[in-house]
mmCIF file with all atom_site columns, C-alpha atoms in Angstrom:
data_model
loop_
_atom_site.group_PDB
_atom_site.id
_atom_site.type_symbol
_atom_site.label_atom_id
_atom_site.label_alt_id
_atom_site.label_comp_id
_atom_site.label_asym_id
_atom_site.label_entity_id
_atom_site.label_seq_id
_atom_site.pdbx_PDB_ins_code
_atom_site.Cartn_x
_atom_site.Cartn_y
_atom_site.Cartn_z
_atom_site.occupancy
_atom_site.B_iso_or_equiv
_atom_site.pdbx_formal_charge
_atom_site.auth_seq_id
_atom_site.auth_comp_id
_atom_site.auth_asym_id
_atom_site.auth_atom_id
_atom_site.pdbx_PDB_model_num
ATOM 1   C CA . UNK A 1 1   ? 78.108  111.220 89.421  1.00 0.00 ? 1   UNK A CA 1
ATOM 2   C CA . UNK A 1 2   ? 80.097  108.566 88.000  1.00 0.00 ? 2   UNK A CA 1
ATOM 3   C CA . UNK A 1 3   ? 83.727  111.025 88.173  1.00 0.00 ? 3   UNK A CA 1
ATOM 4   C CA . UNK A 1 4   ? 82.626  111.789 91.885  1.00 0.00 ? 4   UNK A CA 1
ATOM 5   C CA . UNK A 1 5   ? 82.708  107.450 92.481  1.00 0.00 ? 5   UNK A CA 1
ATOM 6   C CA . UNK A 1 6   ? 86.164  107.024 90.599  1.00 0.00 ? 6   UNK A CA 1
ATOM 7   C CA . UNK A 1 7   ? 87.315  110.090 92.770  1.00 0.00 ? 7   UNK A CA 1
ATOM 8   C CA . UNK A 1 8   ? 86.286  108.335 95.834  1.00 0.00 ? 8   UNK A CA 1
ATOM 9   C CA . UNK A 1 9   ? 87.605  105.221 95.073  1.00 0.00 ? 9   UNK A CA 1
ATOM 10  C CA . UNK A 1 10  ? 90.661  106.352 94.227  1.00 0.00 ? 10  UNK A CA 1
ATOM 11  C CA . UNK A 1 11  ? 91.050  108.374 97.038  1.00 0.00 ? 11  UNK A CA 1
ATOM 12  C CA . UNK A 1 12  ? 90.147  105.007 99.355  1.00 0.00 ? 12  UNK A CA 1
ATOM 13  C CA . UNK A 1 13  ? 92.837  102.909 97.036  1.00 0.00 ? 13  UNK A CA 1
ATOM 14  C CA . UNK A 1 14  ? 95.683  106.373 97.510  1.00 0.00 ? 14  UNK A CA 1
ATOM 15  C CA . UNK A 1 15  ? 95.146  105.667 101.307 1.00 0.00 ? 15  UNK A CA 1
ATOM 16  C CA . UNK A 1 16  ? 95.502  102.354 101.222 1.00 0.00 ? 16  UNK A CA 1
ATOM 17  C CA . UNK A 1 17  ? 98.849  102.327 99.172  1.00 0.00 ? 17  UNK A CA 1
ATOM 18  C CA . UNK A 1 18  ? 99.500  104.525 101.957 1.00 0.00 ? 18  UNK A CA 1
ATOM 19  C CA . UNK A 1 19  ? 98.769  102.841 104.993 1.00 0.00 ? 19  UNK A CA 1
ATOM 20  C CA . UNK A 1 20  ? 100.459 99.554  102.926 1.00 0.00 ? 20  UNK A CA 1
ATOM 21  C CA . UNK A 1 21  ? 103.941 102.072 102.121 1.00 0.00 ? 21  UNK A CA 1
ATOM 22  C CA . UNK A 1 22  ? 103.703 102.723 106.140 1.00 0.00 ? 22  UNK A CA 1
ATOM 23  C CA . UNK A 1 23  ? 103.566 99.124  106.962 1.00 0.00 ? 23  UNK A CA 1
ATOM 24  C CA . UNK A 1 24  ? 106.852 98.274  104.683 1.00 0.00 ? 24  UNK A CA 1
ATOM 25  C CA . UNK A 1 25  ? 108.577 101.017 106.166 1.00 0.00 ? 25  UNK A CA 1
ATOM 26  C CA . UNK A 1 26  ? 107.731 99.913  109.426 1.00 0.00 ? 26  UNK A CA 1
ATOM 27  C CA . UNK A 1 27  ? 108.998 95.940  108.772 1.00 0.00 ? 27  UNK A CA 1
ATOM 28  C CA . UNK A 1 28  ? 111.904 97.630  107.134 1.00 0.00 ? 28  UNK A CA 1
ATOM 29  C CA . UNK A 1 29  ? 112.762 99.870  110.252 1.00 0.00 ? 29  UNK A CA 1
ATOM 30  C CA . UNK A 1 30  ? 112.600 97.026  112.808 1.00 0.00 ? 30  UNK A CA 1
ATOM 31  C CA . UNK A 1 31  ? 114.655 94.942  110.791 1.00 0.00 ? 31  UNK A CA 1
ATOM 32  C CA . UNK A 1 32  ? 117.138 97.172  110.143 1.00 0.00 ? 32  UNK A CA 1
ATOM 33  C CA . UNK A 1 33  ? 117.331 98.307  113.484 1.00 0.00 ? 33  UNK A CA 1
ATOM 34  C CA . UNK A 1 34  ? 116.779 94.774  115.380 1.00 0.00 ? 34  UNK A CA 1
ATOM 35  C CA . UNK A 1 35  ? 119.486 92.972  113.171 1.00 0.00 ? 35  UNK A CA 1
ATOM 36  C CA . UNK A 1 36  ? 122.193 95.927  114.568 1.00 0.00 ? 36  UNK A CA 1
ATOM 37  C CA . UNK A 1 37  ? 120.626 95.476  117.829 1.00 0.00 ? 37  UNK A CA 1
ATOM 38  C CA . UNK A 1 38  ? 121.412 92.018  117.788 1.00 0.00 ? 38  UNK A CA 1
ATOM 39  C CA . UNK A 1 39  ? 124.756 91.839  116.476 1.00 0.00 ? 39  UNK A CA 1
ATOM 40  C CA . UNK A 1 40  ? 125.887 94.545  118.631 1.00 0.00 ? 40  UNK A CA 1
ATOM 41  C CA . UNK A 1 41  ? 124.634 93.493  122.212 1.00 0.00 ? 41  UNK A CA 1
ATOM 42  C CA . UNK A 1 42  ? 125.548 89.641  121.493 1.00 0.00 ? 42  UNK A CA 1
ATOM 43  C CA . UNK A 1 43  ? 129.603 90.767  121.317 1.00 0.00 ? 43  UNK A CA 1
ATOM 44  C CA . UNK A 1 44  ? 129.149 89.357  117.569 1.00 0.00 ? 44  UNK A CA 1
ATOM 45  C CA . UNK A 1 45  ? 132.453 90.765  116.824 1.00 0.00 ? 45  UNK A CA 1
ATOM 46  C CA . UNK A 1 46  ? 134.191 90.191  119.942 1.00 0.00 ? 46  UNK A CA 1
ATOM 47  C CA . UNK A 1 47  ? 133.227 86.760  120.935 1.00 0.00 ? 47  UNK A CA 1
ATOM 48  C CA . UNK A 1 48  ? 131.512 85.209  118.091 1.00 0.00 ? 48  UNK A CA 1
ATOM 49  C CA . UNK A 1 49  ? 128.222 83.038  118.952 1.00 0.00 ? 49  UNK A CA 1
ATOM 50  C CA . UNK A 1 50  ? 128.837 82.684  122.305 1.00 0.00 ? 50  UNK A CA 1
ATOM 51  C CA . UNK A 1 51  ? 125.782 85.164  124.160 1.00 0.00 ? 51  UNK A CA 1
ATOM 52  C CA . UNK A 1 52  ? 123.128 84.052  121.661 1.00 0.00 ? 52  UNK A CA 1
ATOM 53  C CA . UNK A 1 53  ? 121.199 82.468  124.414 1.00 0.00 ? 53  UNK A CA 1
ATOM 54  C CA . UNK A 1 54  ? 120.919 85.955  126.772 1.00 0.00 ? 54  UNK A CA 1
ATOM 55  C CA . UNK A 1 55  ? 117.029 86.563  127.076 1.00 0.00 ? 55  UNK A CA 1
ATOM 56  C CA . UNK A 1 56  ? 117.947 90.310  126.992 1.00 0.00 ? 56  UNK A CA 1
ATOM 57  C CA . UNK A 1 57  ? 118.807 90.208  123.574 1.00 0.00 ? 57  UNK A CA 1
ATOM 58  C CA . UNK A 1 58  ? 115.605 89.464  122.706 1.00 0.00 ? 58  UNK A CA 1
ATOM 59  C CA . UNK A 1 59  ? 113.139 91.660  124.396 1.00 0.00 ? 59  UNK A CA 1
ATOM 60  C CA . UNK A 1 60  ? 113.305 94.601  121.969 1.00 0.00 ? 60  UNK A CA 1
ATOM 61  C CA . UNK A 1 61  ? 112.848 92.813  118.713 1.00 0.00 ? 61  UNK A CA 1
ATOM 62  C CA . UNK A 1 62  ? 109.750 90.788  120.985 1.00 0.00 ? 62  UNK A CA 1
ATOM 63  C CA . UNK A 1 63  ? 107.969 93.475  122.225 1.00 0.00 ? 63  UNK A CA 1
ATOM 64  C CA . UNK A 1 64  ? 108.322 95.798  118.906 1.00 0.00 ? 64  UNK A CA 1
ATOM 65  C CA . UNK A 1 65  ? 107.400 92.696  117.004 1.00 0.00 ? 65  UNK A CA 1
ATOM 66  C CA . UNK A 1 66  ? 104.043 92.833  118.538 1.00 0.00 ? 66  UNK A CA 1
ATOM 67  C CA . UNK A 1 67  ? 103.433 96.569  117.725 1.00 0.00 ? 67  UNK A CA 1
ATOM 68  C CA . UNK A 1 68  ? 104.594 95.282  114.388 1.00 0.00 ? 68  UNK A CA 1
ATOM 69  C CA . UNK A 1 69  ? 101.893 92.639  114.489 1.00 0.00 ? 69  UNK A CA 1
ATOM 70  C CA . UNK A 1 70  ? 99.316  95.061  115.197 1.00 0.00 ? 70  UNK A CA 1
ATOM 71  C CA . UNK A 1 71  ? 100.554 97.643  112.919 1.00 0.00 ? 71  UNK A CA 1
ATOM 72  C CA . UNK A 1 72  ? 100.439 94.704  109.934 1.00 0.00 ? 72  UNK A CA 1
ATOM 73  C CA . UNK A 1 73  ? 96.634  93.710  111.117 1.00 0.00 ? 73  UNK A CA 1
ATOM 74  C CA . UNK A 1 74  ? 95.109  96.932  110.891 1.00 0.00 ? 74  UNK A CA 1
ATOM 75  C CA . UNK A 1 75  ? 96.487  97.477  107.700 1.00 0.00 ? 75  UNK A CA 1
ATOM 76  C CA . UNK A 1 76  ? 96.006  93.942  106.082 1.00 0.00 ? 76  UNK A CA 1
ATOM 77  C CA . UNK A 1 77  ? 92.826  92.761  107.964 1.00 0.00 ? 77  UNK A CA 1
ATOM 78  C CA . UNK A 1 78  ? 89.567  94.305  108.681 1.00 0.00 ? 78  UNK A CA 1
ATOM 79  C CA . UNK A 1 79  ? 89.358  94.852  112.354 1.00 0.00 ? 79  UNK A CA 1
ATOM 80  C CA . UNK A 1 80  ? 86.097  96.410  113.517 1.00 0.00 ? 80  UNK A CA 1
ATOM 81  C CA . UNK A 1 81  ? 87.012  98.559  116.250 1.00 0.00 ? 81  UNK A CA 1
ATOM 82  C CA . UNK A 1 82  ? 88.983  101.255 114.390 1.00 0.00 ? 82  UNK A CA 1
ATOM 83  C CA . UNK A 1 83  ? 87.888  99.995  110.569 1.00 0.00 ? 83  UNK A CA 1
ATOM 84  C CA . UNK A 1 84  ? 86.870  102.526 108.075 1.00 0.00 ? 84  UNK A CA 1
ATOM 85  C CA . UNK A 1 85  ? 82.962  102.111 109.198 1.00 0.00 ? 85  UNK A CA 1
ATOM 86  C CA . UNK A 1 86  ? 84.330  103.361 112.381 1.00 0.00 ? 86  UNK A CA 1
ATOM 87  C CA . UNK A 1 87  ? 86.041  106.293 111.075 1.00 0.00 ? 87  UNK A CA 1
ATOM 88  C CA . UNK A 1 88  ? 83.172  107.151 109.134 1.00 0.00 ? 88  UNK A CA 1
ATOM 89  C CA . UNK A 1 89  ? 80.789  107.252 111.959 1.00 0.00 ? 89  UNK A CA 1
ATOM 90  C CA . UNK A 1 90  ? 82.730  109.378 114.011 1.00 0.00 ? 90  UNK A CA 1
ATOM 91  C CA . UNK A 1 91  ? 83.285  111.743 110.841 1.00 0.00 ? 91  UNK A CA 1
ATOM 92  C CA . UNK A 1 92  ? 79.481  111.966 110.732 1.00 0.00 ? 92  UNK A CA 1
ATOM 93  C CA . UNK A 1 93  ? 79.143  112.393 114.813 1.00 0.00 ? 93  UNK A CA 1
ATOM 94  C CA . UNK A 1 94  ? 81.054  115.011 114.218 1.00 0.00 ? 94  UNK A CA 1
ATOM 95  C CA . UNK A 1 95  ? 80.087  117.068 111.407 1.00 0.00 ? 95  UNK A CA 1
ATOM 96  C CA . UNK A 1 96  ? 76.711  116.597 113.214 1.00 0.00 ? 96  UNK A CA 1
ATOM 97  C CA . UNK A 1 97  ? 78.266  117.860 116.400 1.00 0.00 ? 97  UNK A CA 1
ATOM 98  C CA . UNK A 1 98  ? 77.369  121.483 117.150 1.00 0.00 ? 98  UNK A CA 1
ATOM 99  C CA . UNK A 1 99  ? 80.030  122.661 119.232 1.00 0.00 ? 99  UNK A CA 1
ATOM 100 C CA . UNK A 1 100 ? 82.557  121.089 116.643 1.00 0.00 ? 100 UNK A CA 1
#
């Protein structure tokens, strides 16, 4: 019995290095991607710091900083709608599910 725990847990800790790898990827992605974003639609290497203060330039990096944000708390924090309690319940509805 004691194998079958370490199996489990480190099945639980290989998911969670996982879902952590995903998150980096993620941070690493939008900055990548926002930084470009940034210096090419502000004219950085036409006009210098001169269109810094266009609102436009900052609506991507906003809004896919919250999915970020969302993205980092279900991986770092414990949030009870879609936790792993949830995902075990629903495993169990559904293995106790006939029609599944």
């Amino acid at each position: 019995m004691n194998e079958y725990n370490n199996k489990v847990a480190y099945e639980k800790a290989k998911k969670r290095v996982e879902r952590e790898k995903g998150f980096y990827s993620h941070l690493t992605v939008y900055l990548i991607i926002n930084i470009a974003l940034l210096l090419i639609n502000s004219d950085f290497f036409d006009e210098g710091f001169n269109n810094w203060l266009d609102w436009n330039l900052y609506t991507t990096p906003f809004l896919w900083g919250i999915g970020l944000l969302f993205h980092g708390l279900s991986v770092f924090t414990k949030i009870p709608v879609f936790g792993s309690k949830w995902e075990e319940r629903k495993i169990e509805e559904f293995m106790n599910d006939d029609n599944f």
